[in-house]
Short mmCIF file of C-alpha atoms in Angstrom, two decimals:
data_model
loop_
_atom_site.label_atom_id
_atom_site.label_comp_id
_atom_site.label_asym_id
_atom_site.label_seq_id
_atom_site.Cartn_x
_atom_site.Cartn_y
_atom_site.Cartn_z
CA SER J 7 106.81 102.39 116.05
CA LEU J 8 108.02 100.22 113.19
CA GLY J 9 111.34 102.00 112.92
CA ALA J 10 110.56 103.05 109.28
CA ASP J 11 109.53 106.25 107.58
CA ALA J 12 106.54 104.68 105.87
CA LEU J 13 104.61 101.40 105.42
CA ALA J 14 103.81 100.43 101.79
CA THR J 15 100.90 98.06 101.05
CA GLY J 16 99.61 96.56 97.81
CA HIS J 17 96.15 98.32 98.19
CA TYR J 18 94.75 100.03 95.16
CA ALA J 19 94.16 103.56 96.57
CA ARG J 20 95.86 106.94 96.55
CA LEU J 21 96.67 109.61 99.09
CA ARG J 22 96.86 113.38 98.84
CA HIS J 23 99.02 114.96 101.46
CA THR J 24 98.87 118.58 102.53
CA PRO J 25 100.88 120.22 105.36
CA SER J 26 97.87 119.74 107.76
CA THR J 27 96.05 116.53 106.67
CA VAL J 28 96.01 113.50 104.39
CA LYS J 29 93.09 112.60 102.11
CA LEU J 30 92.24 109.08 100.88
CA LEU J 31 91.48 108.99 97.14
CA GLN J 32 90.22 106.34 94.75
CA ALA J 33 92.64 104.33 92.77
CA VAL J 34 93.23 105.12 89.09
CA ASP J 35 92.01 101.67 88.19
CA ARG J 36 88.46 102.03 89.48
CA SER J 37 87.80 98.27 88.95
CA LYS J 38 90.47 97.47 91.51
CA ASP J 39 89.88 100.37 93.89
CA GLN J 40 90.09 99.54 97.57
CA SER J 41 89.63 103.05 99.04
CA TYR J 42 86.30 101.97 100.46
CA PHE J 43 88.11 99.26 102.55
CA LEU J 44 90.53 101.84 103.86
CA SER J 45 88.06 104.60 104.56
CA SER J 46 87.84 103.89 108.24
CA THR J 47 91.60 104.02 108.67
CA PRO J 48 92.49 107.08 110.85
CA ALA J 49 94.37 109.96 109.14
CA SER J 50 97.14 109.46 111.69
CA ALA J 51 97.80 106.03 110.26
CA LEU J 52 97.43 107.10 106.61
CA ARG J 53 100.15 109.80 107.10
CA SER J 54 102.71 107.05 107.17
CA ALA J 55 101.09 104.79 104.44
CA VAL J 56 102.22 104.50 100.81
CA PHE J 57 100.02 102.91 98.13
CA PRO J 58 102.32 102.49 95.14
CA LEU J 59 99.70 100.54 93.10
CA GLY J 60 97.09 103.25 93.38
CA SER J 61 98.31 105.29 90.46
CA LEU J 62 98.57 102.16 88.19
CA THR J 63 96.20 99.98 86.35
CA LYS J 64 96.22 96.26 87.01
CA ALA J 65 97.60 95.77 83.45
CA GLU J 66 100.51 98.12 84.24
CA VAL J 67 101.21 96.30 87.50
CA ARG J 68 101.27 92.96 85.66
CA GLN J 69 103.58 94.34 82.99
CA LEU J 70 106.01 95.64 85.62
CA ALA J 71 105.89 92.20 87.32
CA ARG J 72 106.66 90.53 84.04
CA SER J 73 109.58 92.88 83.42
CA ALA J 74 111.01 92.00 86.82
CA GLN J 75 110.38 88.26 86.04
CA LEU J 76 108.17 87.89 89.14
CA PRO J 77 106.13 84.64 89.23
CA ALA J 78 103.07 86.69 90.50
CA ALA J 79 102.88 88.30 87.06
CA GLU J 80 100.89 85.40 85.73
CA LYS J 81 99.00 84.53 88.96
CA ARG J 82 95.19 84.52 88.55
CA GLU J 83 93.03 86.98 90.39
CA SER J 84 92.33 86.28 94.01
CA LEU J 85 89.04 88.13 94.00
CA GLY J 86 86.33 88.71 91.27
#
């Protein structure tokens, strides 16, 4: 146990929670989608996961970073 209610990551993916299960969904920005990478993650682990970037495009994430004056806003892509 991490002693937290949830674990947020920077993955581009989304989750749909129901009372009995959690379903992994593709990110809104299909060019950045990482749901394939997370597809083997057990549902028990996904229940506590949060993917805040999954409902945003890369451009929106960069704009939020610029607004917060984060140096990463102008960082070049790490992957193609």
